[in-house]
Amino acid sequence: MKKIITLAALFFSFVSFAQVKVLETVPVEKLGKVNNNYIQKIGDEYTVYYTIVQSDDDSTLRKFSFKNIDNAYNSLYNIIMGGFTASPLYDIKLELPNNYIWLHYTGNVVPDKATVQFMVSGKERDAATNNVSEPFVKDQISKLFQK
């Protein structure tokens, strides 16, 4: 009887420890930051957090994410930077897994003062709202992407 109780206690203690699993953690890297805007990397997924210019609520920080498949991070950076040198400046529409992003460029009389804004909308049917980021100049985009 003592052996059965001892075996049962060992079995139950083994089962209770089996409920706790150690998972592999992926480090979170905060890349470049401009004002409250920043890019965060978790594994191979990049998330861009940006401040919207018009907001009715207190949480003005929004985000969009994408995986770095086929070097998408550097491609996005090159697309944004290429838009600054286009003549005339024109909007670029991008498709991400969960969002559509328009890169809205505005020019100024001074050539180095062109700006870009992220205009983000979700792909879901009820995502009729667009979030517009604050404007960024070329140097701020380089700092945001750590280039």
Tab-separated table of N, CA and C in Angstrom:
chain	number	residue	atom	x	y	z
A	1	MET	N	0.818	-1.189	0.000
A	1	MET	CA	0.000	0.000	0.000
A	1	MET	C	0.868	1.262	0.000
A	2	LYS	N	1.957	1.226	0.803
A	2	LYS	CA	2.859	2.372	0.847
A	2	LYS	C	3.503	2.605	-0.510
A	3	LYS	N	3.839	1.528	-1.212
A	3	LYS	CA	4.455	1.653	-2.527
A	3	LYS	C	3.492	2.277	-3.524
A	4	ILE	N	2.243	1.911	-3.446
A	4	ILE	CA	1.240	2.467	-4.367
A	4	ILE	C	1.060	3.961	-4.105
A	5	ILE	N	1.013	4.329	-2.822
A	5	ILE	CA	0.849	5.742	-2.475
A	5	ILE	C	2.083	6.533	-2.916
A	6	THR	N	3.266	5.965	-2.714
A	6	THR	CA	4.491	6.635	-3.126
A	6	THR	C	4.537	6.794	-4.641
A	7	LEU	N	4.190	5.740	-5.369
A	7	LEU	CA	4.150	5.823	-6.833
A	7	LEU	C	3.118	6.839	-7.303
A	8	ALA	N	1.965	6.862	-6.657
A	8	ALA	CA	0.921	7.829	-7.026
A	8	ALA	C	1.398	9.252	-6.767
A	9	ALA	N	2.066	9.477	-5.641
A	9	ALA	CA	2.578	10.818	-5.329
A	9	ALA	C	3.629	11.243	-6.337
A	10	LEU	N	4.523	10.341	-6.718
A	10	LEU	CA	5.526	10.651	-7.727
A	10	LEU	C	4.879	10.941	-9.075
A	11	PHE	N	3.883	10.155	-9.429
A	11	PHE	CA	3.190	10.362	-10.702
A	11	PHE	C	2.511	11.729	-10.740
A	12	PHE	N	1.798	12.073	-9.657
A	12	PHE	CA	1.112	13.357	-9.628
A	12	PHE	C	2.083	14.539	-9.602
A	13	SER	N	3.205	14.379	-8.927
A	13	SER	CA	4.180	15.459	-8.927
A	13	SER	C	4.797	15.626	-10.315
A	14	PHE	N	5.010	14.523	-11.013
A	14	PHE	CA	5.541	14.590	-12.366
A	14	PHE	C	4.549	15.263	-13.304
A	15	VAL	N	3.279	14.922	-13.183
A	15	VAL	CA	2.242	15.509	-14.026
A	15	VAL	C	2.099	17.004	-13.739
A	16	SER	N	2.200	17.389	-12.473
A	16	SER	CA	2.043	18.811	-12.156
A	16	SER	C	3.197	19.637	-12.717
A	17	PHE	N	4.420	19.095	-12.743
A	17	PHE	CA	5.532	19.820	-13.331
A	17	PHE	C	5.456	19.837	-14.853
A	18	ALA	N	4.773	18.875	-15.433
A	18	ALA	CA	4.649	18.825	-16.881
A	18	ALA	C	3.752	19.946	-17.402
A	19	GLN	N	2.980	20.575	-16.551
A	19	GLN	CA	2.117	21.659	-16.982
A	19	GLN	C	2.909	22.943	-17.240
A	20	VAL	N	4.087	23.033	-16.671
A	20	VAL	CA	4.916	24.222	-16.852
A	20	VAL	C	5.976	23.897	-17.895
A	21	LYS	N	5.957	24.650	-18.968
A	21	LYS	CA	6.923	24.442	-20.040
A	21	LYS	C	7.770	25.689	-20.198
A	22	VAL	N	9.019	25.498	-20.455
A	22	VAL	CA	9.915	26.613	-20.734
A	22	VAL	C	9.886	26.852	-22.235
A	23	LEU	N	9.500	28.044	-22.625
A	23	LEU	CA	9.425	28.397	-24.035
A	23	LEU	C	10.644	29.221	-24.422
A	24	GLU	N	11.022	29.084	-25.666
A	24	GLU	CA	12.121	29.884	-26.174
A	24	GLU	C	11.660	31.327	-26.318
A	25	THR	N	12.420	32.230	-25.776
A	25	THR	CA	12.060	33.640	-25.883
A	25	THR	C	12.827	34.277	-27.031
A	26	VAL	N	12.150	35.167	-27.699
A	26	VAL	CA	12.749	35.895	-28.810
A	26	VAL	C	13.022	37.312	-28.329
A	27	PRO	N	14.238	37.792	-28.486
A	27	PRO	CA	14.535	39.143	-27.997
A	27	PRO	C	13.775	40.210	-28.782
A	28	VAL	N	13.378	41.241	-28.056
A	28	VAL	CA	12.699	42.386	-28.658
A	28	VAL	C	13.739	43.478	-28.841
A	29	GLU	N	13.900	43.916	-30.091
A	29	GLU	CA	14.848	44.989	-30.394
A	29	GLU	C	14.077	46.237	-30.784
A	30	LYS	N	14.393	47.335	-30.149
A	30	LYS	CA	13.822	48.617	-30.567
A	30	LYS	C	14.847	49.255	-31.481
A	31	LEU	N	14.479	49.408	-32.728
A	31	LEU	CA	15.395	49.994	-33.706
A	31	LEU	C	15.318	51.509	-33.592
A	32	GLY	N	15.353	52.209	-34.683
A	32	GLY	CA	15.384	53.664	-34.654
A	32	GLY	C	14.153	54.283	-34.032
A	33	LYS	N	14.325	55.498	-33.507
A	33	LYS	CA	13.224	56.229	-32.880
A	33	LYS	C	13.288	57.690	-33.292
A	34	VAL	N	12.133	58.244	-33.670
A	34	VAL	CA	11.988	59.653	-34.006
A	34	VAL	C	10.751	60.146	-33.265
A	35	ASN	N	10.948	61.059	-32.319
A	35	ASN	CA	9.870	61.536	-31.447
A	35	ASN	C	9.241	60.319	-30.757
A	36	ASN	N	7.941	60.098	-30.918
A	36	ASN	CA	7.285	58.927	-30.335
A	36	ASN	C	7.193	57.772	-31.317
A	37	ASN	N	7.694	57.923	-32.503
A	37	ASN	CA	7.629	56.908	-33.550
A	37	ASN	C	8.856	56.007	-33.453
A	38	TYR	N	8.648	54.710	-33.627
A	38	TYR	CA	9.783	53.794	-33.570
A	38	TYR	C	9.464	52.503	-34.302
A	39	ILE	N	10.509	51.732	-34.567
A	39	ILE	CA	10.369	50.427	-35.200
A	39	ILE	C	10.879	49.389	-34.219
A	40	GLN	N	10.104	48.325	-34.060
A	40	GLN	CA	10.441	47.244	-33.143
A	40	GLN	C	10.585	45.951	-33.932
A	41	LYS	N	11.598	45.167	-33.596
A	41	LYS	CA	11.842	43.892	-34.272
A	41	LYS	C	11.731	42.763	-33.258
A	42	ILE	N	10.880	41.788	-33.566
A	42	ILE	CA	10.750	40.578	-32.761
A	42	ILE	C	10.937	39.411	-33.713
A	43	GLY	N	12.057	38.727	-33.596
A	43	GLY	CA	12.359	37.647	-34.531
A	43	GLY	C	12.538	38.209	-35.927
A	44	ASP	N	11.716	37.719	-36.870
A	44	ASP	CA	11.785	38.234	-38.238
A	44	ASP	C	10.607	39.148	-38.565
A	45	GLU	N	9.886	39.600	-37.529
A	45	GLU	CA	8.748	40.491	-37.750
A	45	GLU	C	9.080	41.896	-37.285
A	46	TYR	N	8.814	42.856	-38.152
A	46	TYR	CA	9.026	44.266	-37.852
A	46	TYR	C	7.681	44.933	-37.633
A	47	THR	N	7.606	45.796	-36.626
A	47	THR	CA	6.399	46.563	-36.350
A	47	THR	C	6.775	48.033	-36.304
A	48	VAL	N	6.083	48.831	-37.108
A	48	VAL	CA	6.312	50.272	-37.153
A	48	VAL	C	5.222	50.933	-36.323
A	49	TYR	N	5.614	51.628	-35.273
A	49	TYR	CA	4.697	52.385	-34.430
A	49	TYR	C	4.812	53.849	-34.833
A	50	TYR	N	3.665	54.473	-35.102
A	50	TYR	CA	3.666	55.857	-35.568
A	50	TYR	C	2.566	56.647	-34.871
A	51	THR	N	2.809	57.929	-34.708
A	51	THR	CA	1.845	58.837	-34.089
A	51	THR	C	0.952	59.400	-35.180
A	52	ILE	N	-0.361	59.343	-34.949
A	52	ILE	CA	-1.278	59.887	-35.948
A	52	ILE	C	-1.511	61.369	-35.675
A	53	VAL	N	-1.815	62.103	-36.739
A	53	VAL	CA	-1.927	63.554	-36.614
A	53	VAL	C	-3.285	63.999	-36.092
A	54	GLN	N	-4.346	63.292	-36.415
A	54	GLN	CA	-5.667	63.650	-35.926
A	54	GLN	C	-6.216	62.490	-35.132
A	55	SER	N	-6.641	62.786	-33.916
A	55	SER	CA	-7.143	61.724	-33.057
A	55	SER	C	-8.238	62.254	-32.158
A	56	ASP	N	-9.276	61.445	-31.985
A	56	ASP	CA	-10.360	61.799	-31.071
A	56	ASP	C	-10.146	61.206	-29.683
A	57	ASP	N	-9.238	60.260	-29.580
A	57	ASP	CA	-8.984	59.638	-28.282
A	57	ASP	C	-7.553	59.914	-27.826
A	58	ASP	N	-7.214	59.377	-26.670
A	58	ASP	CA	-5.901	59.651	-26.085
A	58	ASP	C	-4.788	58.794	-26.676
A	59	SER	N	-5.105	57.627	-27.212
A	59	SER	CA	-4.057	56.741	-27.730
A	59	SER	C	-3.812	57.054	-29.199
A	60	THR	N	-2.850	57.896	-29.471
A	60	THR	CA	-2.576	58.325	-30.833
A	60	THR	C	-1.504	57.488	-31.499
A	61	LEU	N	-1.004	56.451	-30.835
A	61	LEU	CA	0.026	55.590	-31.403
A	61	LEU	C	-0.637	54.417	-32.112
A	62	ARG	N	-0.319	54.239	-33.383
A	62	ARG	CA	-0.842	53.128	-34.182
A	62	ARG	C	0.330	52.320	-34.706
A	63	LYS	N	0.049	51.187	-35.331
A	63	LYS	CA	1.134	50.332	-35.806
A	63	LYS	C	0.719	49.554	-37.039
A	64	PHE	N	1.736	49.110	-37.780
A	64	PHE	CA	1.557	48.110	-38.824
A	64	PHE	C	2.769	47.196	-38.786
A	65	SER	N	2.551	45.932	-39.146
A	65	SER	CA	3.601	44.922	-39.024
A	65	SER	C	3.779	44.162	-40.324
A	66	PHE	N	4.976	43.594	-40.478
A	66	PHE	CA	5.267	42.741	-41.617
A	66	PHE	C	6.459	41.869	-41.274
A	67	LYS	N	6.545	40.723	-41.927
A	67	LYS	CA	7.687	39.834	-41.748
A	67	LYS	C	8.772	40.200	-42.750
A	68	ASN	N	10.000	39.930	-42.395
A	68	ASN	CA	11.130	40.280	-43.249
A	68	ASN	C	11.381	39.182	-44.283
A	69	ILE	N	10.370	38.885	-45.073
A	69	ILE	CA	10.486	37.890	-46.134
A	69	ILE	C	11.056	38.586	-47.363
A	70	ASP	N	12.051	37.975	-47.970
A	70	ASP	CA	12.720	38.543	-49.149
A	70	ASP	C	13.253	39.943	-48.879
A	71	ASN	N	13.787	40.152	-47.684
A	71	ASN	CA	14.415	41.410	-47.312
A	71	ASN	C	13.431	42.590	-47.393
A	72	ALA	N	12.211	42.371	-46.887
A	72	ALA	CA	11.153	43.377	-46.969
A	72	ALA	C	11.486	44.650	-46.199
A	73	TYR	N	12.222	44.526	-45.101
A	73	TYR	CA	12.574	45.705	-44.292
A	73	TYR	C	13.400	46.696	-45.110
A	74	ASN	N	14.451	46.195	-45.747
A	74	ASN	CA	15.290	47.078	-46.575
A	74	ASN	C	14.546	47.542	-47.821
A	75	SER	N	13.674	46.695	-48.368
A	75	SER	CA	12.883	47.103	-49.532
A	75	SER	C	11.957	48.259	-49.184
A	76	LEU	N	11.313	48.186	-48.017
A	76	LEU	CA	10.433	49.279	-47.593
A	76	LEU	C	11.235	50.569	-47.425
A	77	TYR	N	12.382	50.469	-46.811
A	77	TYR	CA	13.240	51.649	-46.648
A	77	TYR	C	13.617	52.239	-48.011
A	78	ASN	N	14.035	51.386	-48.951
A	78	ASN	CA	14.434	51.864	-50.280
A	78	ASN	C	13.264	52.488	-51.037
A	79	ILE	N	12.069	51.917	-50.882
A	79	ILE	CA	10.880	52.475	-51.539
A	79	ILE	C	10.589	53.872	-50.984
A	80	ILE	N	10.629	53.998	-49.660
A	80	ILE	CA	10.347	55.299	-49.036
A	80	ILE	C	11.387	56.329	-49.463
A	81	MET	N	12.652	55.959	-49.413
A	81	MET	CA	13.712	56.901	-49.773
A	81	MET	C	13.674	57.252	-51.266
A	82	GLY	N	13.308	56.292	-52.111
A	82	GLY	CA	13.196	56.560	-53.541
A	82	GLY	C	12.090	57.551	-53.855
A	83	GLY	N	11.042	57.552	-53.041
A	83	GLY	CA	9.950	58.499	-53.246
A	83	GLY	C	10.366	59.937	-53.037
A	84	PHE	N	11.364	60.170	-52.204
A	84	PHE	CA	11.844	61.538	-51.967
A	84	PHE	C	12.510	62.135	-53.202
A	85	THR	N	13.111	61.279	-54.030
A	85	THR	CA	13.839	61.786	-55.198
A	85	THR	C	13.005	61.756	-56.469
A	86	ALA	N	11.788	61.256	-56.394
A	86	ALA	CA	10.933	61.203	-57.581
A	86	ALA	C	10.524	62.620	-57.981
A	87	SER	N	10.394	62.814	-59.269
A	87	SER	CA	9.980	64.119	-59.756
A	87	SER	C	8.930	63.923	-60.838
A	88	PRO	N	7.714	64.326	-60.641
A	88	PRO	CA	7.177	64.987	-59.467
A	88	PRO	C	6.942	63.983	-58.332
A	89	LEU	N	6.750	64.497	-57.128
A	89	LEU	CA	6.455	63.633	-55.994
A	89	LEU	C	5.082	63.005	-56.205
A	90	TYR	N	4.975	61.735	-55.949
A	90	TYR	CA	3.699	61.045	-56.121
A	90	TYR	C	3.514	60.050	-54.985
A	91	ASP	N	2.260	59.697	-54.716
A	91	ASP	CA	1.956	58.742	-53.659
A	91	ASP	C	2.261	57.328	-54.134
A	92	ILE	N	2.683	56.479	-53.196
A	92	ILE	CA	2.979	55.087	-53.485
A	92	ILE	C	2.056	54.242	-52.617
A	93	LYS	N	1.384	53.275	-53.219
A	93	LYS	CA	0.487	52.398	-52.472
A	93	LYS	C	1.174	51.049	-52.281
A	94	LEU	N	1.226	50.590	-51.022
A	94	LEU	CA	1.836	49.311	-50.685
A	94	LEU	C	0.793	48.391	-50.050
A	95	GLU	N	0.975	47.104	-50.242
A	95	GLU	CA	0.092	46.131	-49.611
A	95	GLU	C	0.911	45.273	-48.657
A	96	LEU	N	0.474	45.227	-47.404
A	96	LEU	CA	1.064	44.374	-46.391
A	96	LEU	C	0.056	43.275	-46.058
A	97	PRO	N	0.443	42.269	-45.283
A	97	PRO	CA	-0.502	41.192	-44.991
A	97	PRO	C	-1.831	41.651	-44.398
A	98	ASN	N	-1.828	42.666	-43.523
A	98	ASN	CA	-3.072	43.095	-42.885
A	98	ASN	C	-3.464	44.534	-43.189
A	99	ASN	N	-2.648	45.236	-43.959
A	99	ASN	CA	-2.893	46.660	-44.180
A	99	ASN	C	-2.564	47.077	-45.602
A	100	TYR	N	-3.146	48.203	-45.978
A	100	TYR	CA	-2.715	48.953	-47.156
A	100	TYR	C	-2.043	50.218	-46.642
A	101	ILE	N	-0.933	50.592	-47.247
A	101	ILE	CA	-0.213	51.783	-46.821
A	101	ILE	C	0.033	52.663	-48.036
A	102	TRP	N	-0.359	53.923	-47.920
A	102	TRP	CA	-0.034	54.912	-48.932
A	102	TRP	C	1.088	55.756	-48.363
A	103	LEU	N	2.116	55.923	-49.150
A	103	LEU	CA	3.195	56.827	-48.780
A	103	LEU	C	2.882	58.147	-49.460
A	104	HIS	N	2.439	59.102	-48.689
A	104	HIS	CA	2.003	60.395	-49.214
A	104	HIS	C	3.144	61.398	-49.084
A	105	TYR	N	3.661	61.833	-50.225
A	105	TYR	CA	4.790	62.774	-50.258
A	105	TYR	C	4.273	64.175	-50.533
A	106	THR	N	4.843	65.138	-49.838
A	106	THR	CA	4.554	66.539	-50.105
A	106	THR	C	5.875	67.255	-50.310
A	107	GLY	N	5.897	68.117	-51.284
A	107	GLY	CA	7.119	68.853	-51.595
A	107	GLY	C	7.085	70.230	-50.993
A	108	ASN	N	8.212	70.851	-51.006
A	108	ASN	CA	8.331	72.207	-50.511
A	108	ASN	C	9.199	72.966	-51.509
A	109	VAL	N	9.265	74.254	-51.379
A	109	VAL	CA	10.099	75.055	-52.273
A	109	VAL	C	11.563	74.638	-52.125
A	110	VAL	N	11.960	74.315	-50.912
A	110	VAL	CA	13.322	73.848	-50.648
A	110	VAL	C	13.353	72.341	-50.908
A	111	PRO	N	14.197	71.845	-51.820
A	111	PRO	CA	14.158	70.433	-52.214
A	111	PRO	C	14.398	69.454	-51.075
A	112	ASP	N	15.203	69.800	-50.102
A	112	ASP	CA	15.508	68.866	-49.017
A	112	ASP	C	14.432	68.823	-47.944
A	113	LYS	N	13.365	69.560	-48.114
A	113	LYS	CA	12.324	69.608	-47.098
A	113	LYS	C	11.065	68.849	-47.510
A	114	ALA	N	11.165	67.938	-48.457
A	114	ALA	CA	10.026	67.095	-48.808
A	114	ALA	C	9.712	66.187	-47.625
A	115	THR	N	8.442	65.869	-47.440
A	115	THR	CA	8.028	65.015	-46.332
A	115	THR	C	7.225	63.835	-46.852
A	116	VAL	N	7.147	62.798	-46.018
A	116	VAL	CA	6.321	61.636	-46.312
A	116	VAL	C	5.471	61.348	-45.082
A	117	GLN	N	4.244	60.925	-45.341
A	117	GLN	CA	3.342	60.497	-44.277
A	117	GLN	C	2.852	59.099	-44.609
A	118	PHE	N	2.688	58.268	-43.566
A	118	PHE	CA	2.085	56.952	-43.747
A	118	PHE	C	0.581	57.114	-43.622
A	119	MET	N	-0.144	56.668	-44.636
A	119	MET	CA	-1.603	56.650	-44.577
A	119	MET	C	-1.992	55.176	-44.572
A	120	VAL	N	-2.436	54.676	-43.421
A	120	VAL	CA	-2.625	53.245	-43.214
A	120	VAL	C	-4.107	52.936	-43.054
A	121	SER	N	-4.556	51.909	-43.754
A	121	SER	CA	-5.915	51.397	-43.561
A	121	SER	C	-5.836	49.878	-43.506
A	122	GLY	N	-6.739	49.294	-42.740
A	122	GLY	CA	-6.775	47.843	-42.601
A	122	GLY	C	-7.462	47.192	-43.786
A	123	LYS	N	-7.233	45.907	-43.956
A	123	LYS	CA	-7.858	45.171	-45.056
A	123	LYS	C	-9.250	44.658	-44.696
A	124	GLU	N	-9.596	44.653	-43.417
A	124	GLU	CA	-10.895	44.145	-43.016
A	124	GLU	C	-12.002	45.030	-43.583
A	125	ARG	N	-13.172	44.456	-43.724
A	125	ARG	CA	-14.294	45.214	-44.299
A	125	ARG	C	-14.684	46.418	-43.451
A	126	ASP	N	-14.576	46.274	-42.127
A	126	ASP	CA	-14.987	47.370	-41.248
A	126	ASP	C	-13.863	48.369	-40.994
A	127	ALA	N	-12.771	48.235	-41.710
A	127	ALA	CA	-11.638	49.136	-41.502
A	127	ALA	C	-11.706	50.320	-42.458
A	128	ALA	N	-12.760	51.107	-42.333
A	128	ALA	CA	-12.940	52.253	-43.220
A	128	ALA	C	-12.120	53.453	-42.775
A	129	THR	N	-11.576	53.392	-41.586
A	129	THR	CA	-10.815	54.532	-41.090
A	129	THR	C	-9.372	54.470	-41.580
A	130	ASN	N	-8.856	55.615	-41.911
A	130	ASN	CA	-7.455	55.751	-42.293
A	130	ASN	C	-6.721	56.471	-41.178
A	131	ASN	N	-5.554	55.982	-40.878
A	131	ASN	CA	-4.696	56.648	-39.910
A	131	ASN	C	-3.559	57.309	-40.666
A	132	VAL	N	-3.338	58.584	-40.395
A	132	VAL	CA	-2.300	59.341	-41.077
A	132	VAL	C	-1.237	59.715	-40.062
A	133	SER	N	0.001	59.363	-40.379
A	133	SER	CA	1.109	59.657	-39.466
A	133	SER	C	1.518	61.109	-39.573
A	134	GLU	N	2.319	61.521	-38.624
A	134	GLU	CA	2.911	62.844	-38.731
A	134	GLU	C	3.908	62.827	-39.886
A	135	PRO	N	4.216	63.969	-40.479
A	135	PRO	CA	5.151	63.998	-41.608
A	135	PRO	C	6.593	63.761	-41.168
A	136	PHE	N	7.339	63.054	-42.000
A	136	PHE	CA	8.751	62.773	-41.764
A	136	PHE	C	9.577	63.336	-42.906
A	137	VAL	N	10.717	63.924	-42.586
A	137	VAL	CA	11.670	64.322	-43.614
A	137	VAL	C	12.626	63.152	-43.846
A	138	LYS	N	13.437	63.267	-44.866
A	138	LYS	CA	14.335	62.192	-45.282
A	138	LYS	C	15.262	61.733	-44.148
A	139	ASP	N	15.844	62.673	-43.418
A	139	ASP	CA	16.758	62.320	-42.323
A	139	ASP	C	16.044	61.563	-41.203
A	140	GLN	N	14.789	61.906	-40.935
A	140	GLN	CA	14.036	61.203	-39.904
A	140	GLN	C	13.741	59.763	-40.314
A	141	ILE	N	13.467	59.538	-41.599
A	141	ILE	CA	13.238	58.168	-42.069
A	141	ILE	C	14.524	57.358	-41.919
A	142	SER	N	15.664	57.942	-42.249
A	142	SER	CA	16.945	57.245	-42.083
A	142	SER	C	17.188	56.893	-40.619
A	143	LYS	N	16.865	57.803	-39.735
A	143	LYS	CA	17.041	57.546	-38.297
A	143	LYS	C	16.057	56.486	-37.818
A	144	LEU	N	14.821	56.525	-38.294
A	144	LEU	CA	13.804	55.559	-37.901
A	144	LEU	C	14.195	54.146	-38.312
A	145	PHE	N	14.764	54.002	-39.505
A	145	PHE	CA	15.168	52.688	-40.021
A	145	PHE	C	16.613	52.344	-39.650
A	146	GLN	N	17.260	53.167	-38.865
A	146	GLN	CA	18.661	52.989	-38.452
A	146	GLN	C	19.598	52.837	-39.632
A	147	LYS	N	19.511	53.721	-40.572
A	147	LYS	CA	20.384	53.682	-41.757
A	147	LYS	C	21.280	54.886	-41.776
